[in-house]
CSV table of C-alpha atoms in Angstrom, one decimal:
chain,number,residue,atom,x,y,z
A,1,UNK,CA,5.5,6.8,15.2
A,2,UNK,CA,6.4,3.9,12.5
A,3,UNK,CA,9.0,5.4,10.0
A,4,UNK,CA,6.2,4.9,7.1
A,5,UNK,CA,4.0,7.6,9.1
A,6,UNK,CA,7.0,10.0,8.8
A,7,UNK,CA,8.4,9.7,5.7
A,8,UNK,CA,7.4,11.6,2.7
A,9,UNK,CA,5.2,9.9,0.4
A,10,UNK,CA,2.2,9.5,-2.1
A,11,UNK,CA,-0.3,6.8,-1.5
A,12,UNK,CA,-2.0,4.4,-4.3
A,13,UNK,CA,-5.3,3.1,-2.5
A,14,UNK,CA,-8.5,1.1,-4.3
A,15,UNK,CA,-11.7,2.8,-4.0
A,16,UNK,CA,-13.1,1.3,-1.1
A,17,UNK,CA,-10.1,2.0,1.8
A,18,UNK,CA,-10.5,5.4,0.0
A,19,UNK,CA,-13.6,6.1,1.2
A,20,UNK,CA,-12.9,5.0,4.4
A,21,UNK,CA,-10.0,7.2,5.2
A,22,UNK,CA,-11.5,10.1,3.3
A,23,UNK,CA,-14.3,10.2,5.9
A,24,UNK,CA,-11.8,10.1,8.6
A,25,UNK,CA,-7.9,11.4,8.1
A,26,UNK,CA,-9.1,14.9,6.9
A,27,UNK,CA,-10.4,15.4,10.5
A,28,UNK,CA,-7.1,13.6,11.8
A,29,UNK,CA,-4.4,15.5,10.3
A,30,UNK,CA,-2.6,16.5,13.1
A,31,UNK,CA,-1.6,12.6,14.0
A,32,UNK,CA,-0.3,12.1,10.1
A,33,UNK,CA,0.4,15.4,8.7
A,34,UNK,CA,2.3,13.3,5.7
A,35,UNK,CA,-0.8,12.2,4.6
A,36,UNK,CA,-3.0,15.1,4.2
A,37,UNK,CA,0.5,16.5,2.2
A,38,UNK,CA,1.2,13.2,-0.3
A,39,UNK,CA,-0.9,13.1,-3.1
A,40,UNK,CA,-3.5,10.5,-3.3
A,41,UNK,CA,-3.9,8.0,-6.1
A,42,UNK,CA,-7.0,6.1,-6.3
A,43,UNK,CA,-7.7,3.3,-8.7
A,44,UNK,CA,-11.7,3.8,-9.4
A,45,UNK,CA,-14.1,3.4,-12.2
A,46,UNK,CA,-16.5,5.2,-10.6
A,47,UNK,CA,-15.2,7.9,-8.3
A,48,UNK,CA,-13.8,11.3,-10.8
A,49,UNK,CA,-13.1,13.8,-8.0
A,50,UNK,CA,-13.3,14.2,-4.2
A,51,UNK,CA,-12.9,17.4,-1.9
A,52,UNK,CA,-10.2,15.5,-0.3
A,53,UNK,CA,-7.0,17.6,-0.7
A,54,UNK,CA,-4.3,16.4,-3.2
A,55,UNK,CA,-6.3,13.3,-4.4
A,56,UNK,CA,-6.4,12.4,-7.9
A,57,UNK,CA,-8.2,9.5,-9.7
A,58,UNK,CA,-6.8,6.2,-11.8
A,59,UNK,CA,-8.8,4.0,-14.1
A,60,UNK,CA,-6.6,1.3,-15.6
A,61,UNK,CA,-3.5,-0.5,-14.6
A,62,UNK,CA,-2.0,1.2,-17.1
A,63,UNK,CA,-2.4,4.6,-15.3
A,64,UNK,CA,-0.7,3.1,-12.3
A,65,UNK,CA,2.5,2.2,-14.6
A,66,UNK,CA,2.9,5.7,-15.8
A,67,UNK,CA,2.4,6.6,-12.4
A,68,UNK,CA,5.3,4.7,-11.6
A,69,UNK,CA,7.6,6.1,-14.1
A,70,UNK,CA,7.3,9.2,-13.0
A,71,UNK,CA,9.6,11.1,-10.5
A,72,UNK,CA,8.3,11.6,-7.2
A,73,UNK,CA,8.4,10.5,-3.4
A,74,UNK,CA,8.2,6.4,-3.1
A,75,UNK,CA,4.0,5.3,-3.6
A,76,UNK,CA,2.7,3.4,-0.4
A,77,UNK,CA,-0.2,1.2,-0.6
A,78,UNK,CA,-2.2,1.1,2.7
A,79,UNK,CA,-4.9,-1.7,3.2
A,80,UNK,CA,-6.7,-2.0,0.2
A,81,UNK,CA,-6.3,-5.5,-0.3
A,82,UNK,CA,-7.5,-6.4,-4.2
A,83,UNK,CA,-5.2,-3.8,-5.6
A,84,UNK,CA,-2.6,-5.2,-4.1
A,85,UNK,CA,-3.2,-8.7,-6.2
A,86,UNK,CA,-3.4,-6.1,-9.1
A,87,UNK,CA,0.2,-5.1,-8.7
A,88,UNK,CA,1.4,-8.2,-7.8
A,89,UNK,CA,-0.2,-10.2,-11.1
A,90,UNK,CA,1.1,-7.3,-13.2
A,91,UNK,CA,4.8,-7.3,-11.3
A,92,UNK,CA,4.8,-3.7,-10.0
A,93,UNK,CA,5.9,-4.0,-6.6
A,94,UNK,CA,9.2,-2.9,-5.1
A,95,UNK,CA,8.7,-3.6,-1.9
A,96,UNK,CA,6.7,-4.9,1.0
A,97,UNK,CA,5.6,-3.9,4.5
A,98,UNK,CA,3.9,-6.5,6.5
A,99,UNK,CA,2.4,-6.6,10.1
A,100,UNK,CA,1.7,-10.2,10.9
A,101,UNK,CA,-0.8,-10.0,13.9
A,102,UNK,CA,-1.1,-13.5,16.1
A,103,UNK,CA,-4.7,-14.6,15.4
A,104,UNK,CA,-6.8,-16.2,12.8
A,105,UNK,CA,-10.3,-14.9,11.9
A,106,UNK,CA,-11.1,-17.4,10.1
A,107,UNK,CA,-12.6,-16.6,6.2
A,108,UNK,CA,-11.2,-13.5,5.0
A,109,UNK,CA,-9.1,-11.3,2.5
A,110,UNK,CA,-6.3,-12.9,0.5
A,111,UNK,CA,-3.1,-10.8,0.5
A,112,UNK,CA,-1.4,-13.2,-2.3
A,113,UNK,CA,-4.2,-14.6,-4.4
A,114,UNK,CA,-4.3,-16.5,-7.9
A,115,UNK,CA,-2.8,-14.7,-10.4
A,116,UNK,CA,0.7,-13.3,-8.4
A,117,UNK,CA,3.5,-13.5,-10.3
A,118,UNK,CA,6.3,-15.1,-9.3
A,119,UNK,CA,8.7,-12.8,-7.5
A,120,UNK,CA,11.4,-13.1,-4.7
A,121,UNK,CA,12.0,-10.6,-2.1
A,122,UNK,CA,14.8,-10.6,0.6
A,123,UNK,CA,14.2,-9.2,4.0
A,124,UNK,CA,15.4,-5.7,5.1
A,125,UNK,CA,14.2,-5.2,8.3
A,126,UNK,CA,11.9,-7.0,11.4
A,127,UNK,CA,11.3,-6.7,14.7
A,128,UNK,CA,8.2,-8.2,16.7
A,129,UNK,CA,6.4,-6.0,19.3
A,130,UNK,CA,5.4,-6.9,22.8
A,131,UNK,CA,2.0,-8.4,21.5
A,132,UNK,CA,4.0,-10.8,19.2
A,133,UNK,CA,3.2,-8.6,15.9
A,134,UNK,CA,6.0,-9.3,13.5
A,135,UNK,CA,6.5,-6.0,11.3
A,136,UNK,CA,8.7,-7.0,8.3
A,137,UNK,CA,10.5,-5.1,5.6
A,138,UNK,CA,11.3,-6.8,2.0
A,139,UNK,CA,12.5,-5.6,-0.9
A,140,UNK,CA,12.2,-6.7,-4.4
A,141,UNK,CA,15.4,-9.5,-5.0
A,142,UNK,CA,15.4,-11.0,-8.9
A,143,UNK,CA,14.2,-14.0,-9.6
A,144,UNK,CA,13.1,-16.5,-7.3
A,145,UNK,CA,15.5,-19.3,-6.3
A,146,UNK,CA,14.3,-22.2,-4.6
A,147,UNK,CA,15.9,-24.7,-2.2
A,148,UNK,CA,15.8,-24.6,1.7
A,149,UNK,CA,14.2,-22.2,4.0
A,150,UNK,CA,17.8,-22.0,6.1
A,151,UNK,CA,21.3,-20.1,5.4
């Protein structure tokens, strides 16, 4: 199991990914008990409430910076793709966990879209598995220095 799955945690997910794992983790809680245990943050301006143990319900990005001053486990964003150019164009990032899969689908999502603000990151961690998936660990660095890609 990847060390995200057993760490403890809260999660910060947009509406939609919301929805999707609210129809299926309550009936799979015995593969990510973390989950059903981490409180749930969802950035909505329609969704109030939800049967869905510990989940509570954001409406601006100012909700999620208050959020983020607050004590607590780290906050892990799963999927939910346009929140994530949210944090990034309002800086509130600390880290990021990526799975690069070998394939290209053509059209799709953007991870890093217009409107990111400029921000360097240096690598923690990376490994690739058998099926050439490269899983990579950065962490927030300062400000971004340019120059060559080696040493």
């Amino acid at each position: 199991m990847q060390q995200e799955l057993k760490d403890p945690a809260d999660y910060l997910l947009g509406r939609k990914t919301f929805e999707i794992w609210e129809g299926y983790w309550p009936k799979h809680a015995d593969f990510w008990p973390g989950l059903h245990e981490g409180t749930k943050y969802v950035l909505s301006k329609t969704r109030k409430k939800s049967d869905w143990k510990n989940s509570e319900f954001l409406k601006t990005v100012a909700d999620i910076k208050k959020l983020k001053k607050s004590k607590g486990p780290d906050i892990q964003v799963w999927g939910s793709s346009r929140l994530i150019q949210l944090l990034l164009k309002n800086d509130l990032v600390d880290e990021l966990r990526l799975k690069i899969h070998p394939l290209t689908l053509g059209k799709g999502k953007k991870l890093f879209d217009n409107g990111s603000i400029p921000a360097a990151f240096s690598l923690i961690e990376s490994s690739v598995t058998s099926k050439g998936v490269f899983i990579v660990h950065y962490k927030r660095d300062g400000k971004v220095k340019t120059g060559n890609v080696g040493a």
